[in-house]
Tab-separated table of C-alpha atoms and ligand atoms in Angstrom:
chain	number	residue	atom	x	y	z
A	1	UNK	CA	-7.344	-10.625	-17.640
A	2	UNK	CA	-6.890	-7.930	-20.163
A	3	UNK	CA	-3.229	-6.539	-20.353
A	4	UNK	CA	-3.421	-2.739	-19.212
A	5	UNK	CA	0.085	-1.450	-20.232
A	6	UNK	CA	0.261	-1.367	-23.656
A	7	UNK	CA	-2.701	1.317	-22.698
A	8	UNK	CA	-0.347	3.260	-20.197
A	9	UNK	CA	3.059	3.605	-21.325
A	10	UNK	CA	2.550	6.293	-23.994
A	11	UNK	CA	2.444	9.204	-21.988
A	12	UNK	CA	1.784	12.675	-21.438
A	13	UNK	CA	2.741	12.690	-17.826
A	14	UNK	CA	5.395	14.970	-16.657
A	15	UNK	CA	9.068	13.889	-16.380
A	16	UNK	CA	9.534	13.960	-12.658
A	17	UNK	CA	12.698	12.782	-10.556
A	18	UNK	CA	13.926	11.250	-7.173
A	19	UNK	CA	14.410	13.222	-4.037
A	20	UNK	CA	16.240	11.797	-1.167
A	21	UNK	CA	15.167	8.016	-0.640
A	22	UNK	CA	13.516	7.231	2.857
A	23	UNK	CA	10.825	4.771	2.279
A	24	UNK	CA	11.416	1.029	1.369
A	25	UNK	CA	8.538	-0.527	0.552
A	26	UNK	CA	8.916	-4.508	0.473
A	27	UNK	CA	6.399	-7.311	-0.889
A	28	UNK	CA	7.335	-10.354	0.868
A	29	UNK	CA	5.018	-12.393	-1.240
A	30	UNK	CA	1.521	-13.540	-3.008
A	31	UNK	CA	0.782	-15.672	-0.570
A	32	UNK	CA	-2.533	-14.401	2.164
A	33	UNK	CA	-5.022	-16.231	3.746
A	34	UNK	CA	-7.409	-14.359	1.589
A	35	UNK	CA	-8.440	-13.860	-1.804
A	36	UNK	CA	-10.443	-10.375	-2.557
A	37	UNK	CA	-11.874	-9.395	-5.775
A	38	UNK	CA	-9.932	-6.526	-6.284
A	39	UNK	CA	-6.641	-7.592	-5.188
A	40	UNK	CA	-3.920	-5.892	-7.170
A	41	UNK	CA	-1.154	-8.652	-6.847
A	42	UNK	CA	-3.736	-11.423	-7.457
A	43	UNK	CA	-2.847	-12.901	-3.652
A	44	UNK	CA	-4.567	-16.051	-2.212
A	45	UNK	CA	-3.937	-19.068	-0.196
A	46	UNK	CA	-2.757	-21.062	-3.377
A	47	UNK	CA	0.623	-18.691	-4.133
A	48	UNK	CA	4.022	-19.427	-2.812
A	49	UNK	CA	6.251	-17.044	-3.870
A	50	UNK	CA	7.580	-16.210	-0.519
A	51	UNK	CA	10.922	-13.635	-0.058
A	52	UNK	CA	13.724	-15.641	1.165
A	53	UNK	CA	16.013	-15.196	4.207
A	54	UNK	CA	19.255	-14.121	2.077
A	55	UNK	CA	16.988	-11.376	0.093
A	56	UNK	CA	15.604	-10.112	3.351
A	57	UNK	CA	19.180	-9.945	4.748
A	58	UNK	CA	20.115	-7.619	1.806
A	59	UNK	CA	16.865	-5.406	2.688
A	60	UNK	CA	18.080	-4.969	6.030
A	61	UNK	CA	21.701	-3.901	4.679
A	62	UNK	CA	20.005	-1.852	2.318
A	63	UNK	CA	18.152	-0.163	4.736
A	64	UNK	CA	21.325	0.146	7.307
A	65	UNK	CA	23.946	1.295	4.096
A	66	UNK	CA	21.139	4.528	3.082
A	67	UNK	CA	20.001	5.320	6.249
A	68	UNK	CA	16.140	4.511	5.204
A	69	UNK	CA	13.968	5.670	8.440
A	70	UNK	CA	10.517	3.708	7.012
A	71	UNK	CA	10.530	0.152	5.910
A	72	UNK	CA	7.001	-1.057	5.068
A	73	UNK	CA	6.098	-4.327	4.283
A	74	UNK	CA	3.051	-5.560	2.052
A	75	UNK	CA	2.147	-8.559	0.190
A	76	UNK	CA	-0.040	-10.774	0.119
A	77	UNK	CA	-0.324	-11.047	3.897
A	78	UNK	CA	3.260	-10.109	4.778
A	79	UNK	CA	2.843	-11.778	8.386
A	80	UNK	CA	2.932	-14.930	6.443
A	81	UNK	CA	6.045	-15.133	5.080
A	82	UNK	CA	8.749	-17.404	7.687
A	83	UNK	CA	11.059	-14.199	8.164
A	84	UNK	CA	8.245	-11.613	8.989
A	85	UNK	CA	9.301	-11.683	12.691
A	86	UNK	CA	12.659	-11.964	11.845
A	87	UNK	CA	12.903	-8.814	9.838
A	88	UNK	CA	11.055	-6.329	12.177
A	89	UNK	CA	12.927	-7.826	14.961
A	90	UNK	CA	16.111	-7.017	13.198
A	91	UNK	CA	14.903	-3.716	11.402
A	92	UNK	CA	13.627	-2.075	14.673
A	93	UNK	CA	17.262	-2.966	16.184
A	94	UNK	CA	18.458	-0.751	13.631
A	95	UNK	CA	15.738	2.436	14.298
A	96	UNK	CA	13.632	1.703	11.554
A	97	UNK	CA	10.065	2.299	12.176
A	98	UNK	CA	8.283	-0.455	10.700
A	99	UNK	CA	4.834	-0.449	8.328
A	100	UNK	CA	2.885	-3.901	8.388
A	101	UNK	CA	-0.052	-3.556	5.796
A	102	UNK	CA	-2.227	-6.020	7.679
A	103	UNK	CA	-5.594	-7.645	6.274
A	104	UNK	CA	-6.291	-8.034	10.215
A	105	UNK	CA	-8.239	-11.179	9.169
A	106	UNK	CA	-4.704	-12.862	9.408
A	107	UNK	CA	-4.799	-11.615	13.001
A	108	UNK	CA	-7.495	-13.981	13.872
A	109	UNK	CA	-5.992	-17.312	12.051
A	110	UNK	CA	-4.968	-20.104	13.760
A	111	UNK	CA	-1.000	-19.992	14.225
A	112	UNK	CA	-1.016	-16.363	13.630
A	113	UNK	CA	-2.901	-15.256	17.223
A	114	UNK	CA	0.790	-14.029	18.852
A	115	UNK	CA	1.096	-11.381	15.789
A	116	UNK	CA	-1.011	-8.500	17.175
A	117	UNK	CA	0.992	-8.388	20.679
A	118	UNK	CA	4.085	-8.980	18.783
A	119	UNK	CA	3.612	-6.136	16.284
A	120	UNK	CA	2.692	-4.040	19.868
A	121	UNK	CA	6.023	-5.299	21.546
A	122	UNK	CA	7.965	-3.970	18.546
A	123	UNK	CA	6.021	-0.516	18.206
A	124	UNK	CA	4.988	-1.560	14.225
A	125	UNK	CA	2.389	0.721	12.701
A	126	UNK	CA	-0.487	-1.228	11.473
A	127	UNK	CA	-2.189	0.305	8.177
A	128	UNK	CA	-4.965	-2.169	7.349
A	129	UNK	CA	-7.628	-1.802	4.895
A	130	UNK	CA	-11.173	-1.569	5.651
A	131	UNK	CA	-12.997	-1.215	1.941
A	132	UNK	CA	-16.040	0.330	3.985
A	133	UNK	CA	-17.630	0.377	7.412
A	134	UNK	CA	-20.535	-1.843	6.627
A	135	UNK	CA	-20.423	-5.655	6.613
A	136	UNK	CA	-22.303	-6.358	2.924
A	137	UNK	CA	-20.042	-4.487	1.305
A	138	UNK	CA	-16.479	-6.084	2.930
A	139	UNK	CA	-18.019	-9.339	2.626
A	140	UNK	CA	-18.578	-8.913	-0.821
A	141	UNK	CA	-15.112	-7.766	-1.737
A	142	UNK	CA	-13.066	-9.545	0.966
A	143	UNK	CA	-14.965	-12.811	1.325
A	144	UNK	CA	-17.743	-13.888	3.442
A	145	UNK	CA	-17.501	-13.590	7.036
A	146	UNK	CA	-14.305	-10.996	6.739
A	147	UNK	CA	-16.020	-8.171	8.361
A	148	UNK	CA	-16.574	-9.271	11.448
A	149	UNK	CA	-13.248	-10.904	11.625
A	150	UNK	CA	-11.717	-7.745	10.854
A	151	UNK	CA	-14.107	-6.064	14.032
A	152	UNK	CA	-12.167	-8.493	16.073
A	153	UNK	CA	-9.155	-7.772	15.257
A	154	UNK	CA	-9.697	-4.353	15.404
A	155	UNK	CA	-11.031	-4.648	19.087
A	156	UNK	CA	-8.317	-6.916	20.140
A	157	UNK	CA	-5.560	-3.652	18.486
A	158	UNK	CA	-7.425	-0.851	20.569
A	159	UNK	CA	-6.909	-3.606	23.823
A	160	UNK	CA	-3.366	-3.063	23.203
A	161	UNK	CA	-3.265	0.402	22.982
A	162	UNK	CA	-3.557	0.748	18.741
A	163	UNK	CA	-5.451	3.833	18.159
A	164	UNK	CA	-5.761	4.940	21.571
A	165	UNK	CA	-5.443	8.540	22.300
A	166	UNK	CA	-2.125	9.162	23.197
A	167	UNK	CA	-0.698	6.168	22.311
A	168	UNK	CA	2.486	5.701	20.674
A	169	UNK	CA	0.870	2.673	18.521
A	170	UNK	CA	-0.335	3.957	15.386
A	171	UNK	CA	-3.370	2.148	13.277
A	172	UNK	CA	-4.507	3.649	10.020
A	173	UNK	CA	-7.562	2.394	7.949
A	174	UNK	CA	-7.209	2.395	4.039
A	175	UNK	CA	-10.654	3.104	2.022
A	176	UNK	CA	-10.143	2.589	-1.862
A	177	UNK	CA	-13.696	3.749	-3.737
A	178	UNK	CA	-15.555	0.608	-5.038
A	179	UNK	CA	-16.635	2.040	-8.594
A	180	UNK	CA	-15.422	4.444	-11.182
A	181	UNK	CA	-15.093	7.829	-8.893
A	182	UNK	CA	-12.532	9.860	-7.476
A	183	UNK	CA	-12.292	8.864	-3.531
A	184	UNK	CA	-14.350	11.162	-1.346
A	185	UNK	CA	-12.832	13.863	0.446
A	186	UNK	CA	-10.520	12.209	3.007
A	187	UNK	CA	-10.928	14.301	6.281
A	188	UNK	CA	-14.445	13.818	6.097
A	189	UNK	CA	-14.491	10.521	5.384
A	190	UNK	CA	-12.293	10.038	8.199
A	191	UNK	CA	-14.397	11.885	10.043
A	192	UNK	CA	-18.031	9.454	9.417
A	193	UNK	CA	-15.670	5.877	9.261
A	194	UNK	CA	-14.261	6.988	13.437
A	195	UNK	CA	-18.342	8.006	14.236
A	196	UNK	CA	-19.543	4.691	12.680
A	197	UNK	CA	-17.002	2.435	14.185
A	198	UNK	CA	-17.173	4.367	18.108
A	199	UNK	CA	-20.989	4.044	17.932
A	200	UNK	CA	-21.685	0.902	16.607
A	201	UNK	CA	-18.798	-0.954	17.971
A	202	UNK	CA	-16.268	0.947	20.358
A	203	UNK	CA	-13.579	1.006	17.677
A	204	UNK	CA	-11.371	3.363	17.611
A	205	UNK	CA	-8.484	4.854	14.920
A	206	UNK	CA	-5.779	7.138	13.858
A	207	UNK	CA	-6.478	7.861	10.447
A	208	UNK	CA	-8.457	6.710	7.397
A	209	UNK	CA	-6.377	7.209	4.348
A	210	UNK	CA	-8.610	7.708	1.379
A	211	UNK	CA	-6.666	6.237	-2.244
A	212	UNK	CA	-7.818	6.082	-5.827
A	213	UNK	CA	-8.118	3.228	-7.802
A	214	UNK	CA	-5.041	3.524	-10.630
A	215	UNK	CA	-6.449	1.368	-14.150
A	216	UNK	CA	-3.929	-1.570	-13.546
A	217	UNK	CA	-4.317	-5.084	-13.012
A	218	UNK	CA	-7.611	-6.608	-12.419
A	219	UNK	CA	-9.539	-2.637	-11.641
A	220	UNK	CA	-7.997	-1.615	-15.113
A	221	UNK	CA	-8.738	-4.788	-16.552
A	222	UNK	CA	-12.498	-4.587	-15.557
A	223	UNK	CA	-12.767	-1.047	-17.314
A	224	UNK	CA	-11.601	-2.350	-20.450
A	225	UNK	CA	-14.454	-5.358	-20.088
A	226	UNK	CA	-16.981	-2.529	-19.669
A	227	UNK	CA	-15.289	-0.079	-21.866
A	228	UNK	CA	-15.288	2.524	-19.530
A	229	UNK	CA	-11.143	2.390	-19.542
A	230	UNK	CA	-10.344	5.773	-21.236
A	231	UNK	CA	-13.308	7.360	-19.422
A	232	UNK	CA	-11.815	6.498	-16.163
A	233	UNK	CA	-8.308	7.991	-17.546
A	234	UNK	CA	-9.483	11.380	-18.549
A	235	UNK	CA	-12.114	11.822	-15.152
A	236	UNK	CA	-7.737	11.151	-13.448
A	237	UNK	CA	-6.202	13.436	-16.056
A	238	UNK	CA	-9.038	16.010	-16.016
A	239	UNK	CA	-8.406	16.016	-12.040
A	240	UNK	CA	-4.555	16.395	-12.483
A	241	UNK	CA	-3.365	19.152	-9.936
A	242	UNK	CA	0.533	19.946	-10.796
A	243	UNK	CA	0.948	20.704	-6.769
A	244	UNK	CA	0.957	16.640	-5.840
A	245	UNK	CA	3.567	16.389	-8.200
A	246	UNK	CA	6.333	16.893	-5.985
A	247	UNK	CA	4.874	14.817	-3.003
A	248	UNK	CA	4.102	11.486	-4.733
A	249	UNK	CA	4.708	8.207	-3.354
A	250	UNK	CA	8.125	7.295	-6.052
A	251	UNK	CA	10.187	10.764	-4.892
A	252	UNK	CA	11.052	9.086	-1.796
A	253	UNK	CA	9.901	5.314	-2.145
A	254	UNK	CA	11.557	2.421	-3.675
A	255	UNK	CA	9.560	-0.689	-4.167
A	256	UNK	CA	11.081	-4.134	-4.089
A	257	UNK	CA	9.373	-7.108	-4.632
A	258	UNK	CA	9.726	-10.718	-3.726
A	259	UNK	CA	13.033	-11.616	-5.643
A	260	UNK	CA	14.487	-8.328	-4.452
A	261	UNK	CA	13.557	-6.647	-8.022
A	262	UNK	CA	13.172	-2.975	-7.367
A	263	UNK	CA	10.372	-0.379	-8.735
A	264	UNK	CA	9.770	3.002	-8.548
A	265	UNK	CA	6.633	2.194	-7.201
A	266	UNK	CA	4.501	-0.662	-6.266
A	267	UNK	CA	2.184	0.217	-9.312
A	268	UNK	CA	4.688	0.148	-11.732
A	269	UNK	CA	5.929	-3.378	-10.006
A	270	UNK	CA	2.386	-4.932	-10.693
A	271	UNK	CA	3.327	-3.559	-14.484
A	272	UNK	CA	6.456	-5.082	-14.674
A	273	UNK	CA	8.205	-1.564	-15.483
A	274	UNK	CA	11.262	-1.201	-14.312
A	275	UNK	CA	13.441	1.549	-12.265
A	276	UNK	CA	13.698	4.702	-14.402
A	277	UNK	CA	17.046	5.302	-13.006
A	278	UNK	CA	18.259	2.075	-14.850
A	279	UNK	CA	16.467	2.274	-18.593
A	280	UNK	CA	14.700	-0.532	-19.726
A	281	UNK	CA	16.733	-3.018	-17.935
A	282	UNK	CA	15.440	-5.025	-14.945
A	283	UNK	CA	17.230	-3.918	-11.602
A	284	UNK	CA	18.000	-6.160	-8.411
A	285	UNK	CA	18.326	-4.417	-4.934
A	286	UNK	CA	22.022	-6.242	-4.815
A	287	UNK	CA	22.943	-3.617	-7.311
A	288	UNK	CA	21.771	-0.643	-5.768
A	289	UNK	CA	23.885	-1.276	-2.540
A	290	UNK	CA	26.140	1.374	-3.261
A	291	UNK	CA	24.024	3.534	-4.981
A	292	UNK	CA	22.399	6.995	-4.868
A	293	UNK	CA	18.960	7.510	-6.030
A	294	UNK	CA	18.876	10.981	-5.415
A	295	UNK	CA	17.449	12.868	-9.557
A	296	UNK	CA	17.508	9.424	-10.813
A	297	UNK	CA	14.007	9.638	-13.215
A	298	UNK	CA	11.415	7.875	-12.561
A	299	UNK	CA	9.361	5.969	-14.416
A	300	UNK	CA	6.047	7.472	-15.200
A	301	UNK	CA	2.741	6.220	-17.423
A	302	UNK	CA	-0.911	7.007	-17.579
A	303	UNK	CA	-1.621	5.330	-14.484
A	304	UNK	CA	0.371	8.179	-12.673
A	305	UNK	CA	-2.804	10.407	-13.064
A	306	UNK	CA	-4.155	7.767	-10.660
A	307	UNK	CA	-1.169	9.698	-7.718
A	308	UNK	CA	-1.924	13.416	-8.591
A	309	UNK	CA	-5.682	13.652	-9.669
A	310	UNK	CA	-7.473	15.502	-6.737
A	311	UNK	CA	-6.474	15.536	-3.463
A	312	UNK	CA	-3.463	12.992	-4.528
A	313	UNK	CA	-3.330	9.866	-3.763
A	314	UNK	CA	-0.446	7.808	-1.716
A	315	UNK	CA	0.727	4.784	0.175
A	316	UNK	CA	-0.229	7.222	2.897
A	317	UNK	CA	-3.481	8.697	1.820
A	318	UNK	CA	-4.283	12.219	0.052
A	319	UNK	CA	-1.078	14.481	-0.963
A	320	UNK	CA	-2.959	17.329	-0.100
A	321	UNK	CA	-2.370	18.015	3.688
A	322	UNK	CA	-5.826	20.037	4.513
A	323	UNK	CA	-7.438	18.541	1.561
A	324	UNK	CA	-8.384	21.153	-0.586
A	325	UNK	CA	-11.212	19.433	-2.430
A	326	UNK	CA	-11.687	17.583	-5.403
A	327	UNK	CA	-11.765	19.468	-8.433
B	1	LIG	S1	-5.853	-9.234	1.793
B	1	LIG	FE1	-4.723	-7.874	0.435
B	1	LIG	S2	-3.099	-9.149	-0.472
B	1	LIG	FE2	-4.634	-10.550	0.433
B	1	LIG	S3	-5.997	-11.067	-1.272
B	1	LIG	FE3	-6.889	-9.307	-0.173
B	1	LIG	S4	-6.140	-7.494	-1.263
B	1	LIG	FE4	-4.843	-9.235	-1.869
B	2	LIG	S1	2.141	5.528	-10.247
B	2	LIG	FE1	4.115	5.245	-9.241
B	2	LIG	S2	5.583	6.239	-10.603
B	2	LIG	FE2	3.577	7.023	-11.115
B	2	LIG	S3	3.347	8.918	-9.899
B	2	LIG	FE3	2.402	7.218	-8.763
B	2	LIG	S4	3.998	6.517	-7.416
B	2	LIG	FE4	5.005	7.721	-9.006
């Protein structure tokens, strides 16, 4: 795989800083019970780093000592890791609404059928990523036979009340774009993904969040292989809009991965590049116990144009609230 940083980390970008920290977004590990194309973290049944109980104990008195109100866990398949019950159990004792960034394959495999209800029981929002609404093109990214395992899941979700109207059990689709392009505009995306799934299957949703592709890992390392890399970095810079700079994911995000490493970002964790707060030097959550984020920098690299170009691009879809269209 071709080694995209040494392409990002001159930059342009502007300096940008911290605002009060209330996400904490948490890897608990590469391993998942699948293995898609265009996985960032390079996931799959094979890995086993897994985040131990003693790191996850220092998330949760993280989370207590700075008040965090979102903690939202990702991986790999995060429902595999030993503690995953553990942790919610603990963090939703505390107040802490919970994020699981579910595969909803995972949902369906054996040992794992009590997770739906459970993440129901404890009032966990479910963002899980659907690539696209029809079956070839899942299949091809995800694996064969993941798009109808996914329908399942989904089904079995809206049983317990995910997605429902009125329901206090949130489930959000994620669409990335599968080629060189911007995403689409996300409310009307939104709006053909909820008409496709009620027709053809009775499925129902909150929201679709719509992201962009940023040129790291195996995406960035395809459009060096095709040579299309610095085309795909000028269509994100020539889309820069100053206004998402102030809502982008880092401002109120820390990212921690499966050693309890933090990031400013889960991007910049994939890159290895560490907390902009702490220079060049690699940072452990243990340190930050006492510690106020609030104007550290951040930071920032090419791939940032990925977060602002457009409508903006987050953990939790477009920046721009009424989606003001692509440039
Ligand atoms: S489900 Fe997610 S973490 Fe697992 S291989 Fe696919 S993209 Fe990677
Ligand atoms: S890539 Fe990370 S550091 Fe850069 S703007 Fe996006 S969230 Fe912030």
């Amino acid at each position: 795989m071709h080694d995209t940083l040494p392409r990002l980390q001159q930059t342009d970008f502007p300096a940008i800083t911290r605002h009060t920290l209330q996400i904490v977004q948490v890897n608990l590990g590469y391993l998942c019970n699948l293995s898609c194309s265009h996985c960032h973290v390079n996931a799959g049944p094979k890995r086993t780093e897994l985040m131990d109980k003693a790191t996850i104990d220092l998330v949760l008195d993280f989370v207590c000592k700075h008040n965090i109100h979102t903690l939202d866990l990702t991986g790999g398949a995060p429902e595999m890791n030993p503690h995953f019950k553990y942790l919610i159990t603990k963090a939703r004792e505390l107040d802490v609404n919970v994020i699981d960034r579910c595969n909803l394959v995972i949902l369906q495999e054996p040992g794992y059928e009590d997770i739906a209800e459970f993440l129901a029981a404890n009032n966990v929002e479910i963002i899980a990523s659907l690539p696209c609404y029809l079956e070839d093109n899942v299949d091809k990214q995800r694996g064969k036979g993941t798009f109808n395992a996914s329908l399942v899941a989904l089904k079995k979700l809206n049983t317990l009340g995910y997605g429902q109207p009125d329901s206090p059990l949130k489930l959000n689709l994620v669409f990335n774009p599968q080629g060189t392009n911007l995403p689409p505009e996300q409310n009307a995306l939104e709006q053909a993904y909820k008409k496709y799934l009620q027709e053809h299957y009775g499925i129902v949703f909150n929201q679709l969040f719509a992201l962009a592709n940023l040129p790291i890992q195996r995406f960035g390392s395809m459009l060096i292989s095709k040579g299309l890399f610095n085309d795909y970095l000028q269509l994100l810079k020539d889309n820069h809009r100053e206004e998402n700079l102030d809502r982008v994911m880092c401002r109120n995000t820390l990212s921690v991965d499966w050693q309890g490493y933090v990031y400013d970002c889960d991007f910049n964790q994939m890159l290895h590049l560490p907390l902009g707060s702490h220079g060049m030097a690699t940072t452990h959550l243990s340190a930050l116990i006492n510690d106020s984020l609030k104007d550290a920098t951040i930071t920032v690299g090419q791939h940032c144009y990925g977060c602002t170009a457009g409508q903006g691009s987050s953990c939790g879809g477009a920046l721009q609230p009424h989606n003001t269209a692509l440039a």
